[in-house]
Amino acid sequence: DTGVSQNPRHKITKRGQNVTFRCDPISEHNRLYWYRQTLGQGPEFLTYFQNEAQLEKSRLLSDRFSAERPKGSFSTLEIQRTEQGDSAMYLCASSLERVSLEAFFGQGTRLTVV
Amino acid sequence: AQTVTQSQPEMSVQEAETVTLSCTYDTSENNYYLFWYKQPPSRQMILVIRQEAYKQQNATENRFSVNFQKAAKSFSLKISDSQLGDTAMYFCAFMKHVVNSGYALNFGKGTSLLVTP
């Protein structure tokens, strides 16, 4: 297993367009997290899945954001009607419940809204 | 809400020397975990070291050790015998210990560490 994989690595989009990012966690990991990291800041928690269930959402996750994890495997994060303030690095992480608290991160998707 | 503060935006250390990165946090929780994560340039974040709040003994991982002062809510990272590969952003992070919770991490703003030859 090569770790957590995120695609695309970079995305440039025009304001108002919709974008979708994909995260493939480590195969046996049942927990999956999305974080957002802006320049000069640490990652901020967005949402969390246990298997296919979305159990926690941050107040940062506005109505324009939606995340899914069908069948408890890969996850997608969609942003509708993008705004310039959405420009950030979107990080995905996964972990295995009851084994370790260590979260394994992907390399992230860098979104630029122009 | 928990806040994590890293007061050193940038630090520099010479190869083979020792450097200490500071972190303080604010919480009303009694059970929690603290982490240091490393984010090398253009690479994914990886866990450096972890500390359980209920453990008095400071965690150690090879050249990395922490000074955990629970009463002072302080959690510093010491890197001994610094290597060029230690150059990275270092993030201090807090996790509440709540049964069946999401175990989300609450990060500080990070400290950029440069190791020079």
PDB file of C-alpha atoms in Angstrom:
ATOM      1  CA  ASP A   1       0.000   0.000   0.000  1.00  0.00           C
ATOM      2  CA  THR A   2       1.380   3.380  -0.957  1.00  0.00           C
ATOM      3  CA  GLY A   3      -0.450   5.408   1.650  1.00  0.00           C
ATOM      4  CA  VAL A   4      -3.204   7.984   1.337  1.00  0.00           C
ATOM      5  CA  SER A   5      -3.660   9.164  -2.226  1.00  0.00           C
ATOM      6  CA  GLN A   6      -5.312  12.442  -3.248  1.00  0.00           C
ATOM      7  CA  ASN A   7      -6.298  13.594  -6.721  1.00  0.00           C
ATOM      8  CA  PRO A   8      -5.824  15.938  -8.345  1.00  0.00           C
ATOM      9  CA  ARG A   9      -2.713  17.394  -6.759  1.00  0.00           C
ATOM     10  CA  HIS A  10      -3.481  20.849  -8.129  1.00  0.00           C
ATOM     11  CA  LYS A  11      -6.677  22.453  -9.347  1.00  0.00           C
ATOM     12  CA  ILE A  12      -7.184  25.920 -10.759  1.00  0.00           C
ATOM     13  CA  THR A  13     -10.779  26.960 -11.250  1.00  0.00           C
ATOM     14  CA  LYS A  14     -12.742  30.087 -12.005  1.00  0.00           C
ATOM     15  CA  ARG A  15     -14.885  31.613  -9.322  1.00  0.00           C
ATOM     16  CA  GLY A  16     -18.377  30.169  -9.384  1.00  0.00           C
ATOM     17  CA  GLN A  17     -17.377  26.791 -10.787  1.00  0.00           C
ATOM     18  CA  ASN A  18     -17.808  23.489  -8.976  1.00  0.00           C
ATOM     19  CA  VAL A  19     -14.825  21.298  -8.094  1.00  0.00           C
ATOM     20  CA  THR A  20     -14.504  17.774  -6.753  1.00  0.00           C
ATOM     21  CA  PHE A  21     -11.519  16.189  -5.041  1.00  0.00           C
ATOM     22  CA  ARG A  22     -10.907  12.526  -4.391  1.00  0.00           C
ATOM     23  CA  CYS A  23      -9.164  10.785  -1.504  1.00  0.00           C
ATOM     24  CA  ASP A  24      -8.189   7.106  -1.412  1.00  0.00           C
ATOM     25  CA  PRO A  25      -7.300   6.151   2.159  1.00  0.00           C
ATOM     26  CA  ILE A  26      -5.084   3.305   3.259  1.00  0.00           C
ATOM     27  CA  SER A  27      -7.160   0.258   2.395  1.00  0.00           C
ATOM     28  CA  GLU A  28      -7.995  -1.110   5.831  1.00  0.00           C
ATOM     29  CA  HIS A  29      -8.522   2.275   7.498  1.00  0.00           C
ATOM     30  CA  ASN A  30     -12.111   2.865   8.555  1.00  0.00           C
ATOM     31  CA  ARG A  31     -11.729   6.495   9.615  1.00  0.00           C
ATOM     32  CA  LEU A  32     -11.285   9.280   7.088  1.00  0.00           C
ATOM     33  CA  TYR A  33     -10.803  13.002   7.701  1.00  0.00           C
ATOM     34  CA  TRP A  34     -10.778  16.126   5.572  1.00  0.00           C
ATOM     35  CA  TYR A  35      -8.792  19.185   6.633  1.00  0.00           C
ATOM     36  CA  ARG A  36      -8.204  22.556   5.010  1.00  0.00           C
ATOM     37  CA  GLN A  37      -4.874  24.360   5.251  1.00  0.00           C
ATOM     38  CA  THR A  38      -4.450  27.978   4.203  1.00  0.00           C
ATOM     39  CA  LEU A  39      -1.131  29.760   3.835  1.00  0.00           C
ATOM     40  CA  GLY A  40       0.603  30.321   7.149  1.00  0.00           C
ATOM     41  CA  GLN A  41      -1.929  28.297   9.094  1.00  0.00           C
ATOM     42  CA  GLY A  42      -2.146  24.808  10.445  1.00  0.00           C
ATOM     43  CA  PRO A  43      -4.704  22.382   9.047  1.00  0.00           C
ATOM     44  CA  GLU A  44      -8.298  22.970  10.156  1.00  0.00           C
ATOM     45  CA  PHE A  45     -10.723  20.087  10.585  1.00  0.00           C
ATOM     46  CA  LEU A  46     -13.613  19.957   8.109  1.00  0.00           C
ATOM     47  CA  THR A  47     -15.314  16.594   8.443  1.00  0.00           C
ATOM     48  CA  TYR A  48     -14.894  12.982   9.511  1.00  0.00           C
ATOM     49  CA  PHE A  49     -16.215   9.623   8.308  1.00  0.00           C
ATOM     50  CA  GLN A  50     -16.327   6.319  10.085  1.00  0.00           C
ATOM     51  CA  ASN A  51     -16.773   3.784   7.318  1.00  0.00           C
ATOM     52  CA  GLU A  52     -19.488   5.324   5.082  1.00  0.00           C
ATOM     53  CA  ALA A  53     -21.105   7.420   7.811  1.00  0.00           C
ATOM     54  CA  GLN A  54     -20.289  11.114   8.071  1.00  0.00           C
ATOM     55  CA  LEU A  55     -20.248  11.552  11.846  1.00  0.00           C
ATOM     56  CA  GLU A  56     -18.844  15.005  12.406  1.00  0.00           C
ATOM     57  CA  LYS A  57     -18.788  18.285  10.489  1.00  0.00           C
ATOM     58  CA  SER A  58     -17.002  21.491  11.365  1.00  0.00           C
ATOM     59  CA  ARG A  59     -18.772  24.842  11.207  1.00  0.00           C
ATOM     60  CA  LEU A  60     -16.199  25.627   8.484  1.00  0.00           C
ATOM     61  CA  LEU A  61     -18.074  23.249   6.201  1.00  0.00           C
ATOM     62  CA  SER A  62     -20.590  25.616   4.657  1.00  0.00           C
ATOM     63  CA  ASP A  63     -23.598  24.542   2.587  1.00  0.00           C
ATOM     64  CA  ARG A  64     -21.456  24.813  -0.540  1.00  0.00           C
ATOM     65  CA  PHE A  65     -19.305  21.932   0.669  1.00  0.00           C
ATOM     66  CA  SER A  66     -20.374  18.311   0.553  1.00  0.00           C
ATOM     67  CA  ALA A  67     -18.412  15.175   1.286  1.00  0.00           C
ATOM     68  CA  GLU A  68     -19.232  11.553   0.641  1.00  0.00           C
ATOM     69  CA  ARG A  69     -17.677   8.197   1.298  1.00  0.00           C
ATOM     70  CA  PRO A  70     -19.735   5.620  -0.567  1.00  0.00           C
ATOM     71  CA  LYS A  71     -19.113   2.031   0.528  1.00  0.00           C
ATOM     72  CA  GLY A  72     -16.654   3.207   3.134  1.00  0.00           C
ATOM     73  CA  SER A  73     -13.719   3.288   0.740  1.00  0.00           C
ATOM     74  CA  PHE A  74     -12.658   6.412  -1.176  1.00  0.00           C
ATOM     75  CA  SER A  75     -14.101   9.812  -0.360  1.00  0.00           C
ATOM     76  CA  THR A  76     -14.972  12.876  -2.416  1.00  0.00           C
ATOM     77  CA  LEU A  77     -15.150  16.492  -1.350  1.00  0.00           C
ATOM     78  CA  GLU A  78     -17.165  18.793  -3.591  1.00  0.00           C
ATOM     79  CA  ILE A  79     -17.206  22.561  -3.428  1.00  0.00           C
ATOM     80  CA  GLN A  80     -20.031  24.275  -5.305  1.00  0.00           C
ATOM     81  CA  ARG A  81     -19.929  27.853  -6.552  1.00  0.00           C
ATOM     82  CA  THR A  82     -16.314  28.297  -5.548  1.00  0.00           C
ATOM     83  CA  GLU A  83     -15.159  31.575  -4.023  1.00  0.00           C
ATOM     84  CA  GLN A  84     -11.662  33.043  -3.814  1.00  0.00           C
ATOM     85  CA  GLY A  85     -11.668  32.343  -0.092  1.00  0.00           C
ATOM     86  CA  ASP A  86     -11.857  28.628  -0.872  1.00  0.00           C
ATOM     87  CA  SER A  87      -8.288  28.733  -2.186  1.00  0.00           C
ATOM     88  CA  ALA A  88      -6.337  26.410   0.096  1.00  0.00           C
ATOM     89  CA  MET A  89      -4.695  23.021   0.428  1.00  0.00           C
ATOM     90  CA  TYR A  90      -7.264  20.311   1.111  1.00  0.00           C
ATOM     91  CA  LEU A  91      -5.795  17.441   3.083  1.00  0.00           C
ATOM     92  CA  CYS A  92      -7.193  13.981   3.563  1.00  0.00           C
ATOM     93  CA  ALA A  93      -6.130  11.657   6.366  1.00  0.00           C
ATOM     94  CA  SER A  94      -7.082   8.164   7.449  1.00  0.00           C
ATOM     95  CA  SER A  95      -6.670   6.045  10.542  1.00  0.00           C
ATOM     96  CA  LEU A  96      -7.619   2.641  11.861  1.00  0.00           C
ATOM     97  CA  GLU A  97      -9.926   2.609  14.850  1.00  0.00           C
ATOM     98  CA  ARG A  98      -8.769   0.861  18.020  1.00  0.00           C
ATOM     99  CA  VAL A  99      -5.299   0.263  16.639  1.00  0.00           C
ATOM    100  CA  SER A 100      -3.647   3.619  16.605  1.00  0.00           C
ATOM    101  CA  LEU A 101      -4.506   7.260  16.976  1.00  0.00           C
ATOM    102  CA  GLU A 102      -1.994   8.093  14.270  1.00  0.00           C
ATOM    103  CA  ALA A 103      -3.536   9.811  11.289  1.00  0.00           C
ATOM    104  CA  PHE A 104      -1.852   9.184   7.929  1.00  0.00           C
ATOM    105  CA  PHE A 105      -2.064  12.162   5.615  1.00  0.00           C
ATOM    106  CA  GLY A 106      -2.125  12.454   1.853  1.00  0.00           C
ATOM    107  CA  GLN A 107      -0.121  15.065  -0.034  1.00  0.00           C
ATOM    108  CA  GLY A 108      -3.186  17.214  -0.457  1.00  0.00           C
ATOM    109  CA  THR A 109      -5.000  18.956  -3.297  1.00  0.00           C
ATOM    110  CA  ARG A 110      -4.064  22.581  -3.783  1.00  0.00           C
ATOM    111  CA  LEU A 111      -7.052  24.603  -4.977  1.00  0.00           C
ATOM    112  CA  THR A 112      -6.644  28.020  -6.543  1.00  0.00           C
ATOM    113  CA  VAL A 113      -9.802  29.979  -7.323  1.00  0.00           C
ATOM    114  CA  VAL A 114      -9.234  32.806  -9.812  1.00  0.00           C
TER     115      VAL A 114
ATOM    116  CA  ALA B   1     -12.821  24.889  22.414  1.00  0.00           C
ATOM    117  CA  GLN B   2      -9.182  23.949  22.379  1.00  0.00           C
ATOM    118  CA  THR B   3      -6.490  26.327  21.122  1.00  0.00           C
ATOM    119  CA  VAL B   4      -2.940  25.401  20.254  1.00  0.00           C
ATOM    120  CA  THR B   5      -0.279  28.113  20.146  1.00  0.00           C
ATOM    121  CA  GLN B   6       3.127  27.868  18.540  1.00  0.00           C
ATOM    122  CA  SER B   7       4.910  31.126  19.266  1.00  0.00           C
ATOM    123  CA  GLN B   8       7.927  30.563  17.009  1.00  0.00           C
ATOM    124  CA  PRO B   9       6.993  31.020  13.318  1.00  0.00           C
ATOM    125  CA  GLU B  10      10.547  30.253  12.152  1.00  0.00           C
ATOM    126  CA  MET B  11      13.644  28.693  13.657  1.00  0.00           C
ATOM    127  CA  SER B  12      17.067  27.776  12.400  1.00  0.00           C
ATOM    128  CA  VAL B  13      19.625  25.310  13.724  1.00  0.00           C
ATOM    129  CA  GLN B  14      22.966  24.032  12.552  1.00  0.00           C
ATOM    130  CA  GLU B  15      23.423  20.407  11.648  1.00  0.00           C
ATOM    131  CA  ALA B  16      24.218  18.197  14.678  1.00  0.00           C
ATOM    132  CA  GLU B  17      22.952  20.820  17.112  1.00  0.00           C
ATOM    133  CA  THR B  18      19.869  20.613  19.350  1.00  0.00           C
ATOM    134  CA  VAL B  19      16.755  22.716  18.915  1.00  0.00           C
ATOM    135  CA  THR B  20      13.553  23.043  20.942  1.00  0.00           C
ATOM    136  CA  LEU B  21      10.196  23.999  19.446  1.00  0.00           C
ATOM    137  CA  SER B  22       7.559  25.425  21.776  1.00  0.00           C
ATOM    138  CA  CYS B  23       3.866  24.671  22.007  1.00  0.00           C
ATOM    139  CA  THR B  24       1.220  25.680  24.506  1.00  0.00           C
ATOM    140  CA  TYR B  25      -2.427  24.721  24.518  1.00  0.00           C
ATOM    141  CA  ASP B  26      -5.591  25.640  26.272  1.00  0.00           C
ATOM    142  CA  THR B  27      -8.204  23.094  27.251  1.00  0.00           C
ATOM    143  CA  SER B  28     -10.622  22.212  30.002  1.00  0.00           C
ATOM    144  CA  GLU B  29     -10.334  18.515  29.181  1.00  0.00           C
ATOM    145  CA  ASN B  30      -8.453  16.156  31.491  1.00  0.00           C
ATOM    146  CA  ASN B  31      -7.939  13.307  29.041  1.00  0.00           C
ATOM    147  CA  TYR B  32      -6.341  14.146  25.749  1.00  0.00           C
ATOM    148  CA  TYR B  33      -3.439  13.458  23.424  1.00  0.00           C
ATOM    149  CA  LEU B  34      -0.752  15.723  22.062  1.00  0.00           C
ATOM    150  CA  PHE B  35       1.182  15.272  18.847  1.00  0.00           C
ATOM    151  CA  TRP B  36       3.974  16.745  16.839  1.00  0.00           C
ATOM    152  CA  TYR B  37       3.601  16.362  13.088  1.00  0.00           C
ATOM    153  CA  LYS B  38       6.252  17.162  10.498  1.00  0.00           C
ATOM    154  CA  GLN B  39       5.410  18.502   7.030  1.00  0.00           C
ATOM    155  CA  PRO B  40       8.465  18.520   4.724  1.00  0.00           C
ATOM    156  CA  PRO B  41       8.343  20.809   1.677  1.00  0.00           C
ATOM    157  CA  SER B  42       5.878  19.443  -0.889  1.00  0.00           C
ATOM    158  CA  ARG B  43       5.427  16.195   1.011  1.00  0.00           C
ATOM    159  CA  GLN B  44       2.754  14.787   3.225  1.00  0.00           C
ATOM    160  CA  MET B  45       2.508  15.343   6.932  1.00  0.00           C
ATOM    161  CA  ILE B  46       3.909  12.565   9.100  1.00  0.00           C
ATOM    162  CA  LEU B  47       3.686  11.877  12.807  1.00  0.00           C
ATOM    163  CA  VAL B  48       6.855  12.600  14.773  1.00  0.00           C
ATOM    164  CA  ILE B  49       5.834  11.841  18.331  1.00  0.00           C
ATOM    165  CA  ARG B  50       2.762  11.411  20.509  1.00  0.00           C
ATOM    166  CA  GLN B  51       2.050  11.973  24.207  1.00  0.00           C
ATOM    167  CA  GLU B  52      -0.912  10.747  26.246  1.00  0.00           C
ATOM    168  CA  ALA B  53      -1.935  13.308  28.875  1.00  0.00           C
ATOM    169  CA  TYR B  54      -2.364  10.654  31.560  1.00  0.00           C
ATOM    170  CA  LYS B  55       1.263   9.553  31.221  1.00  0.00           C
ATOM    171  CA  GLN B  56       3.758  11.488  33.312  1.00  0.00           C
ATOM    172  CA  GLN B  57       6.758  10.144  31.454  1.00  0.00           C
ATOM    173  CA  ASN B  58       7.825  12.223  28.492  1.00  0.00           C
ATOM    174  CA  ALA B  59       7.669  10.455  25.129  1.00  0.00           C
ATOM    175  CA  THR B  60      10.862   9.788  23.188  1.00  0.00           C
ATOM    176  CA  GLU B  61      11.391   8.616  19.607  1.00  0.00           C
ATOM    177  CA  ASN B  62      15.053   8.315  18.701  1.00  0.00           C
ATOM    178  CA  ARG B  63      16.353  11.905  18.305  1.00  0.00           C
ATOM    179  CA  PHE B  64      12.969  13.420  19.139  1.00  0.00           C
ATOM    180  CA  SER B  65      11.710  13.945  22.664  1.00  0.00           C
ATOM    181  CA  VAL B  66       9.070  16.063  24.336  1.00  0.00           C
ATOM    182  CA  ASN B  67       8.848  18.048  27.536  1.00  0.00           C
ATOM    183  CA  PHE B  68       5.226  17.689  28.615  1.00  0.00           C
ATOM    184  CA  GLN B  69       4.178  19.989  31.465  1.00  0.00           C
ATOM    185  CA  LYS B  70       0.489  19.264  32.038  1.00  0.00           C
ATOM    186  CA  ALA B  71      -0.115  21.895  34.698  1.00  0.00           C
ATOM    187  CA  ALA B  72       1.499  24.558  32.547  1.00  0.00           C
ATOM    188  CA  LYS B  73      -0.214  23.193  29.408  1.00  0.00           C
ATOM    189  CA  SER B  74       3.104  23.125  27.625  1.00  0.00           C
ATOM    190  CA  PHE B  75       4.358  20.553  25.127  1.00  0.00           C
ATOM    191  CA  SER B  76       7.748  21.327  23.590  1.00  0.00           C
ATOM    192  CA  LEU B  77       9.647  19.214  21.057  1.00  0.00           C
ATOM    193  CA  LYS B  78      13.403  18.731  21.312  1.00  0.00           C
ATOM    194  CA  ILE B  79      15.315  17.578  18.265  1.00  0.00           C
ATOM    195  CA  SER B  80      18.808  16.330  19.066  1.00  0.00           C
ATOM    196  CA  ASP B  81      21.636  15.907  16.561  1.00  0.00           C
ATOM    197  CA  SER B  82      19.670  17.848  13.925  1.00  0.00           C
ATOM    198  CA  GLN B  83      19.917  16.562  10.361  1.00  0.00           C
ATOM    199  CA  LEU B  84      19.314  18.316   7.049  1.00  0.00           C
ATOM    200  CA  GLY B  85      16.279  16.080   6.536  1.00  0.00           C
ATOM    201  CA  ASP B  86      14.663  17.595   9.612  1.00  0.00           C
ATOM    202  CA  THR B  87      14.009  20.779   7.627  1.00  0.00           C
ATOM    203  CA  ALA B  88      10.208  21.071   7.586  1.00  0.00           C
ATOM    204  CA  MET B  89       7.149  22.716   9.083  1.00  0.00           C
ATOM    205  CA  TYR B  90       6.406  21.288  12.503  1.00  0.00           C
ATOM    206  CA  PHE B  91       2.860  21.336  13.810  1.00  0.00           C
ATOM    207  CA  CYS B  92       1.782  20.784  17.375  1.00  0.00           C
ATOM    208  CA  ALA B  93      -1.675  19.197  17.594  1.00  0.00           C
ATOM    209  CA  PHE B  94      -4.254  18.408  20.268  1.00  0.00           C
ATOM    210  CA  MET B  95      -6.820  15.610  20.299  1.00  0.00           C
ATOM    211  CA  LYS B  96      -9.612  15.171  22.814  1.00  0.00           C
ATOM    212  CA  HIS B  97     -10.062  11.703  24.273  1.00  0.00           C
ATOM    213  CA  VAL B  98     -13.753  11.033  23.959  1.00  0.00           C
ATOM    214  CA  VAL B  99     -15.042   7.505  23.508  1.00  0.00           C
ATOM    215  CA  ASN B 100     -16.526   7.029  20.063  1.00  0.00           C
ATOM    216  CA  SER B 101     -15.533  10.528  19.021  1.00  0.00           C
ATOM    217  CA  GLY B 102     -14.026  11.461  15.698  1.00  0.00           C
ATOM    218  CA  TYR B 103     -10.557  12.032  17.067  1.00  0.00           C
ATOM    219  CA  ALA B 104     -10.117  15.183  15.016  1.00  0.00           C
ATOM    220  CA  LEU B 105      -6.816  17.009  15.409  1.00  0.00           C
ATOM    221  CA  ASN B 106      -6.614  20.648  16.421  1.00  0.00           C
ATOM    222  CA  PHE B 107      -3.400  22.122  15.017  1.00  0.00           C
ATOM    223  CA  GLY B 108      -1.242  25.113  15.842  1.00  0.00           C
ATOM    224  CA  LYS B 109       0.003  27.459  13.123  1.00  0.00           C
ATOM    225  CA  GLY B 110       3.297  25.659  12.821  1.00  0.00           C
ATOM    226  CA  THR B 111       7.005  26.408  13.172  1.00  0.00           C
ATOM    227  CA  SER B 112       9.200  26.412  10.097  1.00  0.00           C
ATOM    228  CA  LEU B 113      12.519  24.760  10.979  1.00  0.00           C
ATOM    229  CA  LEU B 114      15.572  25.168   8.787  1.00  0.00           C
ATOM    230  CA  VAL B 115      18.598  22.970   9.410  1.00  0.00           C
ATOM    231  CA  THR B 116      21.759  24.454   7.952  1.00  0.00           C
ATOM    232  CA  PRO B 117      25.047  22.709   7.140  1.00  0.00           C
TER     233      PRO B 117
END
